[in-house]
Amino acid sequence: MAFNKILVTSIVSFLILATASAQLSSTFYSSSCPNALSIIKTATVAAVKTEARMGASLLRLHFHDCFGCDASILLDDNSTFTGEQNTGPNANSVRGYDVIDDIKSEVEAACPGVVSCADILAVAARDGVVALSGPSWTVQTGRRDSWTAVASDVLTNIPFPTFNLSQLLSSFSGKGFSAKEMVALSGAHTIGQARCTTFRDHIYNDTNIDSSYATSLKSNCPSVGGDDNLSPLDPITPKAFDVNYYINLMSKKGLFHSDQELYNGGSTDAQVKTYRNNAATFRTDFASAMVKMGALSPLTGSSGQIRTSCGKVN
């Protein structure tokens, strides 16, 4: 029965993905706003040059929007709804809103009312990865922006850093991703930083962590207090998109509990080893998984709107 449920869920996810992909296009703005992609790239590269962490932040912002890909995460709370920005794993954590707002202003000046915030976020996430020496991929565009945001969606759609392997597999498979794609997407944790509160339990209570690594983290993440103190997800090359994330996992140096679950004697160990030993395979698989993620249930056609300002509906 459980197998049939997973099979049905996967089939439905595939059909939704196939329909969305057919409505998106890599040339969507070629006539209506031909300079859109170059404007986004220039602004993103400048933002990452100013602060390397921003590349990871924009990627994470896109990921947390996607399992929907409709720019709902960009909407500020208002009298009508409580949005996604201050809920669950997004609260005091997801960032980069100001960069997207700045890019939106530049794009609006060139092509008023044409390019969606959802597309700007998708393209900026790609450009941020490339700026940190990561792989590129063709971003399909044509998404439209949502009219609202639902805070509870965050709690049901976004994997938590405390998840075990079974929970991770369930979360990703529910969106149509294979275990291989999940491990590839998790490689995004080769860049960026995380707050002490998100990994404190792992370094103080888990046993599947290198003791010297845990000790080094405790110096900046006390058992009480210091919730917002930052540590790099990859202590080796925190500003470069590479395979050191997988090297870390194989050395029991995953920052999150959920990270180390990918290499903890379970079904994903072999895939971690594959990426650790073959950077080209990782880069290709990551790029493919990002294209797939970007096509998850977007609003297209006449659905949604093209917001003038990403933080509020028109």
PDB file of C-alpha atoms in Angstrom:
ATOM      1  CA  MET A   1       0.000   0.000   0.000  1.00  0.00           C
ATOM      2  CA  ALA A   2       2.799   2.390   0.942  1.00  0.00           C
ATOM      3  CA  PHE A   3       4.613   1.616  -2.326  1.00  0.00           C
ATOM      4  CA  ASN A   4       1.451   2.337  -4.334  1.00  0.00           C
ATOM      5  CA  LYS A   5       1.022   5.668  -2.553  1.00  0.00           C
ATOM      6  CA  ILE A   6       4.596   6.691  -3.347  1.00  0.00           C
ATOM      7  CA  LEU A   7       4.162   5.548  -6.950  1.00  0.00           C
ATOM      8  CA  VAL A   8       0.958   7.546  -7.403  1.00  0.00           C
ATOM      9  CA  THR A   9       2.566  10.634  -5.815  1.00  0.00           C
ATOM     10  CA  SER A  10       5.558  10.346  -8.133  1.00  0.00           C
ATOM     11  CA  ILE A  11       3.373   9.963 -11.223  1.00  0.00           C
ATOM     12  CA  VAL A  12       1.274  13.006 -10.290  1.00  0.00           C
ATOM     13  CA  SER A  13       4.428  15.045  -9.632  1.00  0.00           C
ATOM     14  CA  PHE A  14       5.849  13.989 -12.992  1.00  0.00           C
ATOM     15  CA  LEU A  15       2.685  15.000 -14.864  1.00  0.00           C
ATOM     16  CA  ILE A  16       2.608  18.400 -13.138  1.00  0.00           C
ATOM     17  CA  LEU A  17       6.292  18.917 -13.898  1.00  0.00           C
ATOM     18  CA  ALA A  18       5.864  17.929 -17.553  1.00  0.00           C
ATOM     19  CA  THR A  19       2.956  20.345 -17.970  1.00  0.00           C
ATOM     20  CA  ALA A  20       4.849  23.211 -16.331  1.00  0.00           C
ATOM     21  CA  SER A  21       7.965  22.572 -18.405  1.00  0.00           C
ATOM     22  CA  ALA A  22       5.915  22.770 -21.587  1.00  0.00           C
ATOM     23  CA  GLN A  23       4.720  26.268 -20.613  1.00  0.00           C
ATOM     24  CA  LEU A  24       8.145  27.650 -19.718  1.00  0.00           C
ATOM     25  CA  SER A  25      10.733  28.661 -22.292  1.00  0.00           C
ATOM     26  CA  SER A  26      14.378  29.686 -22.337  1.00  0.00           C
ATOM     27  CA  THR A  27      13.481  32.431 -24.835  1.00  0.00           C
ATOM     28  CA  PHE A  28      10.386  33.745 -23.095  1.00  0.00           C
ATOM     29  CA  TYR A  29      11.699  37.333 -22.884  1.00  0.00           C
ATOM     30  CA  SER A  30      13.670  37.410 -26.133  1.00  0.00           C
ATOM     31  CA  SER A  31      11.220  39.891 -27.673  1.00  0.00           C
ATOM     32  CA  SER A  32       9.425  41.452 -24.719  1.00  0.00           C
ATOM     33  CA  CYS A  33      12.556  42.219 -22.662  1.00  0.00           C
ATOM     34  CA  PRO A  34      15.690  41.118 -24.534  1.00  0.00           C
ATOM     35  CA  ASN A  35      18.095  42.593 -21.965  1.00  0.00           C
ATOM     36  CA  ALA A  36      16.421  41.039 -18.926  1.00  0.00           C
ATOM     37  CA  LEU A  37      18.899  38.194 -18.411  1.00  0.00           C
ATOM     38  CA  SER A  38      21.953  40.424 -18.835  1.00  0.00           C
ATOM     39  CA  ILE A  39      20.553  42.965 -16.349  1.00  0.00           C
ATOM     40  CA  ILE A  40      19.951  40.207 -13.799  1.00  0.00           C
ATOM     41  CA  LYS A  41      23.398  38.721 -14.335  1.00  0.00           C
ATOM     42  CA  THR A  42      25.252  42.022 -14.001  1.00  0.00           C
ATOM     43  CA  ALA A  43      23.442  42.906 -10.780  1.00  0.00           C
ATOM     44  CA  THR A  44      23.855  39.433  -9.303  1.00  0.00           C
ATOM     45  CA  VAL A  45      27.562  39.246 -10.064  1.00  0.00           C
ATOM     46  CA  ALA A  46      28.035  42.663  -8.456  1.00  0.00           C
ATOM     47  CA  ALA A  47      26.134  41.568  -5.335  1.00  0.00           C
ATOM     48  CA  VAL A  48      28.213  38.391  -4.986  1.00  0.00           C
ATOM     49  CA  LYS A  49      31.428  40.344  -5.549  1.00  0.00           C
ATOM     50  CA  THR A  50      30.421  42.630  -2.685  1.00  0.00           C
ATOM     51  CA  GLU A  51      29.523  39.676  -0.449  1.00  0.00           C
ATOM     52  CA  ALA A  52      30.359  36.138  -1.555  1.00  0.00           C
ATOM     53  CA  ARG A  53      27.760  34.707   0.818  1.00  0.00           C
ATOM     54  CA  MET A  54      25.044  36.316  -1.287  1.00  0.00           C
ATOM     55  CA  GLY A  55      25.496  33.642  -3.968  1.00  0.00           C
ATOM     56  CA  ALA A  56      24.438  31.007  -1.466  1.00  0.00           C
ATOM     57  CA  SER A  57      21.685  33.225  -0.088  1.00  0.00           C
ATOM     58  CA  LEU A  58      20.062  33.733  -3.489  1.00  0.00           C
ATOM     59  CA  LEU A  59      20.254  30.010  -4.217  1.00  0.00           C
ATOM     60  CA  ARG A  60      18.610  29.216  -0.888  1.00  0.00           C
ATOM     61  CA  LEU A  61      15.969  31.887  -1.452  1.00  0.00           C
ATOM     62  CA  HIS A  62      15.091  30.249  -4.775  1.00  0.00           C
ATOM     63  CA  PHE A  63      15.031  26.791  -3.204  1.00  0.00           C
ATOM     64  CA  HIS A  64      12.723  27.916  -0.406  1.00  0.00           C
ATOM     65  CA  ASP A  65      10.447  29.583  -2.947  1.00  0.00           C
ATOM     66  CA  CYS A  66      10.463  26.537  -5.162  1.00  0.00           C
ATOM     67  CA  PHE A  67       8.513  23.693  -4.167  1.00  0.00           C
ATOM     68  CA  GLY A  68       6.209  26.366  -5.761  1.00  0.00           C
ATOM     69  CA  CYS A  69       8.424  28.773  -7.714  1.00  0.00           C
ATOM     70  CA  ASP A  70       5.942  31.649  -7.628  1.00  0.00           C
ATOM     71  CA  ALA A  71       7.826  34.333  -5.672  1.00  0.00           C
ATOM     72  CA  SER A  72       5.448  33.881  -2.746  1.00  0.00           C
ATOM     73  CA  ILE A  73       8.437  33.932  -0.387  1.00  0.00           C
ATOM     74  CA  LEU A  74       9.184  37.506  -1.461  1.00  0.00           C
ATOM     75  CA  LEU A  75       5.843  38.843  -0.224  1.00  0.00           C
ATOM     76  CA  ASP A  76       5.938  40.841   2.992  1.00  0.00           C
ATOM     77  CA  ASP A  77       3.319  40.181   5.672  1.00  0.00           C
ATOM     78  CA  ASN A  78       0.291  42.446   5.440  1.00  0.00           C
ATOM     79  CA  SER A  79      -3.210  42.824   6.883  1.00  0.00           C
ATOM     80  CA  THR A  80      -4.554  40.153   4.524  1.00  0.00           C
ATOM     81  CA  PHE A  81      -2.092  37.328   5.165  1.00  0.00           C
ATOM     82  CA  THR A  82       0.944  36.225   7.124  1.00  0.00           C
ATOM     83  CA  GLY A  83       3.540  35.248   4.587  1.00  0.00           C
ATOM     84  CA  GLU A  84       6.442  32.821   4.440  1.00  0.00           C
ATOM     85  CA  GLN A  85       9.380  35.024   5.395  1.00  0.00           C
ATOM     86  CA  ASN A  86       9.078  34.682   9.169  1.00  0.00           C
ATOM     87  CA  THR A  87       7.901  31.083   9.393  1.00  0.00           C
ATOM     88  CA  GLY A  88       9.827  27.944  10.334  1.00  0.00           C
ATOM     89  CA  PRO A  89      13.226  27.575   8.628  1.00  0.00           C
ATOM     90  CA  ASN A  90      12.804  30.933   6.863  1.00  0.00           C
ATOM     91  CA  ALA A  91      12.612  33.028  10.031  1.00  0.00           C
ATOM     92  CA  ASN A  92      15.706  35.141  10.708  1.00  0.00           C
ATOM     93  CA  SER A  93      17.508  33.004   8.161  1.00  0.00           C
ATOM     94  CA  VAL A  94      16.534  33.390   4.505  1.00  0.00           C
ATOM     95  CA  ARG A  95      18.040  36.539   3.038  1.00  0.00           C
ATOM     96  CA  GLY A  96      18.725  38.288  -0.264  1.00  0.00           C
ATOM     97  CA  TYR A  97      15.358  40.014  -0.543  1.00  0.00           C
ATOM     98  CA  ASP A  98      17.015  43.398  -0.954  1.00  0.00           C
ATOM     99  CA  VAL A  99      19.141  42.163  -3.855  1.00  0.00           C
ATOM    100  CA  ILE A 100      16.084  40.824  -5.664  1.00  0.00           C
ATOM    101  CA  ASP A 101      14.279  44.112  -5.030  1.00  0.00           C
ATOM    102  CA  ASP A 102      17.185  46.069  -6.507  1.00  0.00           C
ATOM    103  CA  ILE A 103      17.314  43.828  -9.577  1.00  0.00           C
ATOM    104  CA  LYS A 104      13.558  44.128 -10.009  1.00  0.00           C
ATOM    105  CA  SER A 105      13.855  47.932 -10.020  1.00  0.00           C
ATOM    106  CA  GLU A 106      16.479  47.771 -12.775  1.00  0.00           C
ATOM    107  CA  VAL A 107      14.420  45.354 -14.848  1.00  0.00           C
ATOM    108  CA  GLU A 108      11.269  47.432 -14.383  1.00  0.00           C
ATOM    109  CA  ALA A 109      13.120  50.509 -15.626  1.00  0.00           C
ATOM    110  CA  ALA A 110      13.991  48.640 -18.818  1.00  0.00           C
ATOM    111  CA  CYS A 111      10.751  46.684 -19.308  1.00  0.00           C
ATOM    112  CA  PRO A 112       7.871  47.797 -17.077  1.00  0.00           C
ATOM    113  CA  GLY A 113       5.431  45.052 -16.077  1.00  0.00           C
ATOM    114  CA  VAL A 114       7.054  42.305 -18.130  1.00  0.00           C
ATOM    115  CA  VAL A 115       9.453  40.195 -16.079  1.00  0.00           C
ATOM    116  CA  SER A 116       8.175  38.345 -13.027  1.00  0.00           C
ATOM    117  CA  CYS A 117       9.867  38.321  -9.634  1.00  0.00           C
ATOM    118  CA  ALA A 118       9.777  34.511  -9.756  1.00  0.00           C
ATOM    119  CA  ASP A 119      11.858  34.509 -12.929  1.00  0.00           C
ATOM    120  CA  ILE A 120      14.278  37.107 -11.578  1.00  0.00           C
ATOM    121  CA  LEU A 121      14.853  34.911  -8.530  1.00  0.00           C
ATOM    122  CA  ALA A 122      15.370  31.780 -10.646  1.00  0.00           C
ATOM    123  CA  VAL A 123      17.899  33.489 -12.915  1.00  0.00           C
ATOM    124  CA  ALA A 124      19.717  35.231 -10.048  1.00  0.00           C
ATOM    125  CA  ALA A 125      20.104  31.898  -8.230  1.00  0.00           C
ATOM    126  CA  ARG A 126      21.819  30.438 -11.288  1.00  0.00           C
ATOM    127  CA  ASP A 127      24.033  33.477 -11.797  1.00  0.00           C
ATOM    128  CA  GLY A 128      25.027  33.482  -8.128  1.00  0.00           C
ATOM    129  CA  VAL A 129      26.189  29.862  -8.361  1.00  0.00           C
ATOM    130  CA  VAL A 130      28.181  30.584 -11.515  1.00  0.00           C
ATOM    131  CA  ALA A 131      29.795  33.590  -9.818  1.00  0.00           C
ATOM    132  CA  LEU A 132      31.147  31.176  -7.183  1.00  0.00           C
ATOM    133  CA  SER A 133      32.640  28.865  -9.843  1.00  0.00           C
ATOM    134  CA  GLY A 134      29.633  26.570  -9.939  1.00  0.00           C
ATOM    135  CA  PRO A 135      27.895  25.025 -12.950  1.00  0.00           C
ATOM    136  CA  SER A 136      25.542  26.897 -15.236  1.00  0.00           C
ATOM    137  CA  TRP A 137      22.194  25.744 -16.563  1.00  0.00           C
ATOM    138  CA  THR A 138      19.543  27.072 -18.890  1.00  0.00           C
ATOM    139  CA  VAL A 139      16.837  28.749 -16.819  1.00  0.00           C
ATOM    140  CA  GLN A 140      13.390  28.243 -18.262  1.00  0.00           C
ATOM    141  CA  THR A 141      11.358  31.435 -17.873  1.00  0.00           C
ATOM    142  CA  GLY A 142       7.721  32.443 -18.103  1.00  0.00           C
ATOM    143  CA  ARG A 143       6.741  32.084 -14.448  1.00  0.00           C
ATOM    144  CA  ARG A 144       4.258  34.512 -12.978  1.00  0.00           C
ATOM    145  CA  ASP A 145       3.985  35.812  -9.421  1.00  0.00           C
ATOM    146  CA  SER A 146       1.500  34.639  -6.827  1.00  0.00           C
ATOM    147  CA  TRP A 147      -1.252  36.792  -5.406  1.00  0.00           C
ATOM    148  CA  THR A 148      -0.626  35.637  -1.865  1.00  0.00           C
ATOM    149  CA  ALA A 149       1.587  33.596   0.450  1.00  0.00           C
ATOM    150  CA  VAL A 150       0.665  30.869   2.923  1.00  0.00           C
ATOM    151  CA  ALA A 151       2.864  30.550   5.996  1.00  0.00           C
ATOM    152  CA  SER A 152       1.888  26.935   6.657  1.00  0.00           C
ATOM    153  CA  ASP A 153       3.275  25.899   3.264  1.00  0.00           C
ATOM    154  CA  VAL A 154       6.779  26.443   4.634  1.00  0.00           C
ATOM    155  CA  LEU A 155       6.295  23.891   7.381  1.00  0.00           C
ATOM    156  CA  THR A 156       4.985  21.236   5.001  1.00  0.00           C
ATOM    157  CA  ASN A 157       7.255  21.831   1.990  1.00  0.00           C
ATOM    158  CA  ILE A 158      10.727  22.769   3.225  1.00  0.00           C
ATOM    159  CA  PRO A 159      13.082  20.089   4.626  1.00  0.00           C
ATOM    160  CA  PHE A 160      14.405  20.889   8.099  1.00  0.00           C
ATOM    161  CA  PRO A 161      18.079  20.611   9.134  1.00  0.00           C
ATOM    162  CA  THR A 162      16.982  18.142  11.818  1.00  0.00           C
ATOM    163  CA  PHE A 163      15.482  15.660   9.325  1.00  0.00           C
ATOM    164  CA  ASN A 164      16.697  12.079   9.219  1.00  0.00           C
ATOM    165  CA  LEU A 165      17.285  10.254   5.940  1.00  0.00           C
ATOM    166  CA  SER A 166      13.792   8.791   5.793  1.00  0.00           C
ATOM    167  CA  GLN A 167      12.229  12.225   6.253  1.00  0.00           C
ATOM    168  CA  LEU A 168      14.512  13.731   3.612  1.00  0.00           C
ATOM    169  CA  LEU A 169      13.674  11.037   1.080  1.00  0.00           C
ATOM    170  CA  SER A 170       9.967  11.449   1.761  1.00  0.00           C
ATOM    171  CA  SER A 171      10.143  15.233   1.449  1.00  0.00           C
ATOM    172  CA  PHE A 172      11.970  15.174  -1.874  1.00  0.00           C
ATOM    173  CA  SER A 173      10.100  12.220  -3.375  1.00  0.00           C
ATOM    174  CA  GLY A 174       6.851  14.007  -2.610  1.00  0.00           C
ATOM    175  CA  LYS A 175       7.995  16.642  -5.117  1.00  0.00           C
ATOM    176  CA  GLY A 176       9.071  14.082  -7.694  1.00  0.00           C
ATOM    177  CA  PHE A 177      12.792  13.980  -6.899  1.00  0.00           C
ATOM    178  CA  SER A 178      14.818  10.788  -6.761  1.00  0.00           C
ATOM    179  CA  ALA A 179      17.333  10.033  -4.021  1.00  0.00           C
ATOM    180  CA  LYS A 180      20.098  10.836  -6.497  1.00  0.00           C
ATOM    181  CA  GLU A 181      18.602  14.251  -7.259  1.00  0.00           C
ATOM    182  CA  MET A 182      18.185  14.923  -3.545  1.00  0.00           C
ATOM    183  CA  VAL A 183      21.873  14.227  -2.897  1.00  0.00           C
ATOM    184  CA  ALA A 184      22.826  16.434  -5.851  1.00  0.00           C
ATOM    185  CA  LEU A 185      20.680  19.353  -4.660  1.00  0.00           C
ATOM    186  CA  SER A 186      22.061  18.961  -1.139  1.00  0.00           C
ATOM    187  CA  GLY A 187      25.448  19.769  -2.638  1.00  0.00           C
ATOM    188  CA  ALA A 188      24.305  23.397  -2.561  1.00  0.00           C
ATOM    189  CA  HIS A 189      25.565  23.260   1.015  1.00  0.00           C
ATOM    190  CA  THR A 190      29.079  23.563  -0.338  1.00  0.00           C
ATOM    191  CA  ILE A 191      28.569  27.330  -0.087  1.00  0.00           C
ATOM    192  CA  GLY A 192      27.045  29.640   2.474  1.00  0.00           C
ATOM    193  CA  GLN A 193      26.795  29.856   6.235  1.00  0.00           C
ATOM    194  CA  ALA A 194      24.343  28.687   8.870  1.00  0.00           C
ATOM    195  CA  ARG A 195      23.181  29.966  12.239  1.00  0.00           C
ATOM    196  CA  CYS A 196      24.206  28.200  15.423  1.00  0.00           C
ATOM    197  CA  THR A 197      20.614  27.424  16.335  1.00  0.00           C
ATOM    198  CA  THR A 198      20.242  25.236  13.232  1.00  0.00           C
ATOM    199  CA  PHE A 199      23.114  22.877  14.046  1.00  0.00           C
ATOM    200  CA  ARG A 200      23.563  23.151  17.830  1.00  0.00           C
ATOM    201  CA  ASP A 201      21.825  19.864  18.589  1.00  0.00           C
ATOM    202  CA  HIS A 202      23.979  18.063  16.019  1.00  0.00           C
ATOM    203  CA  ILE A 203      27.306  19.189  17.477  1.00  0.00           C
ATOM    204  CA  TYR A 204      26.316  18.657  21.113  1.00  0.00           C
ATOM    205  CA  ASN A 205      24.149  15.546  20.994  1.00  0.00           C
ATOM    206  CA  ASP A 206      24.870  13.508  17.854  1.00  0.00           C
ATOM    207  CA  THR A 207      27.585  10.870  17.777  1.00  0.00           C
ATOM    208  CA  ASN A 208      28.082  10.717  14.000  1.00  0.00           C
ATOM    209  CA  ILE A 209      30.253  13.820  13.889  1.00  0.00           C
ATOM    210  CA  ASP A 210      34.027  14.194  13.975  1.00  0.00           C
ATOM    211  CA  SER A 211      34.904  15.155  17.541  1.00  0.00           C
ATOM    212  CA  SER A 212      37.516  17.747  16.614  1.00  0.00           C
ATOM    213  CA  TYR A 213      35.108  19.341  14.133  1.00  0.00           C
ATOM    214  CA  ALA A 214      32.371  19.472  16.775  1.00  0.00           C
ATOM    215  CA  THR A 215      34.771  21.052  19.248  1.00  0.00           C
ATOM    216  CA  SER A 216      35.808  23.729  16.769  1.00  0.00           C
ATOM    217  CA  LEU A 217      32.164  24.591  16.118  1.00  0.00           C
ATOM    218  CA  LYS A 218      31.325  24.798  19.818  1.00  0.00           C
ATOM    219  CA  SER A 219      33.774  27.686  20.214  1.00  0.00           C
ATOM    220  CA  ASN A 220      31.387  29.838  18.164  1.00  0.00           C
ATOM    221  CA  CYS A 221      28.163  28.018  19.035  1.00  0.00           C
ATOM    222  CA  PRO A 222      27.702  27.674  22.806  1.00  0.00           C
ATOM    223  CA  SER A 223      25.145  25.276  24.247  1.00  0.00           C
ATOM    224  CA  VAL A 224      23.121  28.293  25.360  1.00  0.00           C
ATOM    225  CA  GLY A 225      22.987  31.629  23.527  1.00  0.00           C
ATOM    226  CA  GLY A 226      24.713  32.735  20.363  1.00  0.00           C
ATOM    227  CA  ASP A 227      21.818  31.538  18.192  1.00  0.00           C
ATOM    228  CA  ASP A 228      22.732  33.864  15.343  1.00  0.00           C
ATOM    229  CA  ASN A 229      26.466  33.110  15.311  1.00  0.00           C
ATOM    230  CA  LEU A 230      27.464  31.893  11.859  1.00  0.00           C
ATOM    231  CA  SER A 231      29.607  28.970  10.715  1.00  0.00           C
ATOM    232  CA  PRO A 232      30.371  27.941   7.121  1.00  0.00           C
ATOM    233  CA  LEU A 233      28.536  24.936   5.730  1.00  0.00           C
ATOM    234  CA  ASP A 234      31.822  23.926   4.124  1.00  0.00           C
ATOM    235  CA  PRO A 235      34.820  24.834   6.305  1.00  0.00           C
ATOM    236  CA  ILE A 236      37.315  23.964   3.541  1.00  0.00           C
ATOM    237  CA  THR A 237      36.231  26.247   0.676  1.00  0.00           C
ATOM    238  CA  PRO A 238      33.155  28.157   1.913  1.00  0.00           C
ATOM    239  CA  LYS A 239      33.154  30.583  -1.031  1.00  0.00           C
ATOM    240  CA  ALA A 240      33.632  28.047  -3.837  1.00  0.00           C
ATOM    241  CA  PHE A 241      31.038  25.774  -5.383  1.00  0.00           C
ATOM    242  CA  ASP A 242      32.818  22.400  -5.412  1.00  0.00           C
ATOM    243  CA  VAL A 243      32.632  18.820  -4.091  1.00  0.00           C
ATOM    244  CA  ASN A 244      34.158  19.500  -0.688  1.00  0.00           C
ATOM    245  CA  TYR A 245      30.683  19.186   0.811  1.00  0.00           C
ATOM    246  CA  TYR A 246      30.788  15.474   0.002  1.00  0.00           C
ATOM    247  CA  ILE A 247      34.368  15.170   1.235  1.00  0.00           C
ATOM    248  CA  ASN A 248      33.177  16.673   4.505  1.00  0.00           C
ATOM    249  CA  LEU A 249      30.326  14.183   4.810  1.00  0.00           C
ATOM    250  CA  MET A 250      32.690  11.254   4.326  1.00  0.00           C
ATOM    251  CA  SER A 251      34.843  12.714   7.137  1.00  0.00           C
ATOM    252  CA  LYS A 252      31.802  13.122   9.424  1.00  0.00           C
ATOM    253  CA  LYS A 253      31.955  16.880   9.071  1.00  0.00           C
ATOM    254  CA  GLY A 254      28.441  17.654   7.893  1.00  0.00           C
ATOM    255  CA  LEU A 255      27.236  20.834   9.605  1.00  0.00           C
ATOM    256  CA  PHE A 256      23.560  19.874   9.807  1.00  0.00           C
ATOM    257  CA  HIS A 257      22.156  16.661  11.172  1.00  0.00           C
ATOM    258  CA  SER A 258      20.346  16.317   7.835  1.00  0.00           C
ATOM    259  CA  ASP A 259      23.626  16.725   5.938  1.00  0.00           C
ATOM    260  CA  GLN A 260      25.362  13.893   7.766  1.00  0.00           C
ATOM    261  CA  GLU A 261      22.317  11.672   7.301  1.00  0.00           C
ATOM    262  CA  LEU A 262      23.274  11.465   3.615  1.00  0.00           C
ATOM    263  CA  TYR A 263      26.423   9.585   4.605  1.00  0.00           C
ATOM    264  CA  ASN A 264      25.610   7.593   7.695  1.00  0.00           C
ATOM    265  CA  GLY A 265      25.469   3.965   6.608  1.00  0.00           C
ATOM    266  CA  GLY A 266      22.275   4.435   4.620  1.00  0.00           C
ATOM    267  CA  SER A 267      21.025   4.150   1.051  1.00  0.00           C
ATOM    268  CA  THR A 268      22.580   7.430  -0.141  1.00  0.00           C
ATOM    269  CA  ASP A 269      26.161   6.681   0.908  1.00  0.00           C
ATOM    270  CA  ALA A 270      27.109   5.426  -2.557  1.00  0.00           C
ATOM    271  CA  GLN A 271      25.832   8.589  -4.253  1.00  0.00           C
ATOM    272  CA  VAL A 272      27.833  10.769  -1.880  1.00  0.00           C
ATOM    273  CA  LYS A 273      30.940   8.762  -2.800  1.00  0.00           C
ATOM    274  CA  THR A 274      30.177   9.173  -6.506  1.00  0.00           C
ATOM    275  CA  TYR A 275      30.040  12.956  -6.262  1.00  0.00           C
ATOM    276  CA  ARG A 276      33.048  13.112  -3.984  1.00  0.00           C
ATOM    277  CA  ASN A 277      35.079  11.288  -6.644  1.00  0.00           C
ATOM    278  CA  ASN A 278      33.642  12.912  -9.759  1.00  0.00           C
ATOM    279  CA  ALA A 279      33.136  16.672  -9.743  1.00  0.00           C
ATOM    280  CA  ALA A 280      31.965  16.724 -13.373  1.00  0.00           C
ATOM    281  CA  THR A 281      29.149  14.282 -12.599  1.00  0.00           C
ATOM    282  CA  PHE A 282      28.071  16.349  -9.621  1.00  0.00           C
ATOM    283  CA  ARG A 283      28.016  19.574 -11.608  1.00  0.00           C
ATOM    284  CA  THR A 284      25.958  17.995 -14.388  1.00  0.00           C
ATOM    285  CA  ASP A 285      23.500  16.365 -12.000  1.00  0.00           C
ATOM    286  CA  PHE A 286      23.154  19.490  -9.887  1.00  0.00           C
ATOM    287  CA  ALA A 287      22.387  21.614 -12.946  1.00  0.00           C
ATOM    288  CA  SER A 288      19.785  19.110 -14.175  1.00  0.00           C
ATOM    289  CA  ALA A 289      18.129  18.954 -10.765  1.00  0.00           C
ATOM    290  CA  MET A 290      17.987  22.750 -10.603  1.00  0.00           C
ATOM    291  CA  VAL A 291      16.175  22.898 -13.949  1.00  0.00           C
ATOM    292  CA  LYS A 292      13.703  20.344 -12.636  1.00  0.00           C
ATOM    293  CA  MET A 293      13.232  22.204  -9.367  1.00  0.00           C
ATOM    294  CA  GLY A 294      12.632  25.457 -11.225  1.00  0.00           C
ATOM    295  CA  ALA A 295       9.704  23.859 -13.041  1.00  0.00           C
ATOM    296  CA  LEU A 296       7.863  22.770  -9.889  1.00  0.00           C
ATOM    297  CA  SER A 297       4.281  24.054 -10.072  1.00  0.00           C
ATOM    298  CA  PRO A 298       4.942  27.556 -11.433  1.00  0.00           C
ATOM    299  CA  LEU A 299       2.135  29.926 -12.282  1.00  0.00           C
ATOM    300  CA  THR A 300       2.061  30.464 -16.042  1.00  0.00           C
ATOM    301  CA  GLY A 301      -0.191  31.860 -18.763  1.00  0.00           C
ATOM    302  CA  SER A 302      -2.918  34.008 -17.242  1.00  0.00           C
ATOM    303  CA  SER A 303      -2.440  32.728 -13.690  1.00  0.00           C
ATOM    304  CA  GLY A 304      -0.981  35.040 -11.077  1.00  0.00           C
ATOM    305  CA  GLN A 305       0.435  38.435 -11.993  1.00  0.00           C
ATOM    306  CA  ILE A 306       3.624  40.306 -12.806  1.00  0.00           C
ATOM    307  CA  ARG A 307       4.309  42.267  -9.639  1.00  0.00           C
ATOM    308  CA  THR A 308       5.656  45.777  -9.934  1.00  0.00           C
ATOM    309  CA  SER A 309       7.310  45.398  -6.536  1.00  0.00           C
ATOM    310  CA  CYS A 310       8.344  41.933  -5.389  1.00  0.00           C
ATOM    311  CA  GLY A 311       7.353  42.492  -1.759  1.00  0.00           C
ATOM    312  CA  LYS A 312       3.700  43.254  -2.408  1.00  0.00           C
ATOM    313  CA  VAL A 313       0.926  42.388  -4.829  1.00  0.00           C
ATOM    314  CA  ASN A 314      -0.138  45.004  -7.359  1.00  0.00           C
TER     315      ASN A 314
END
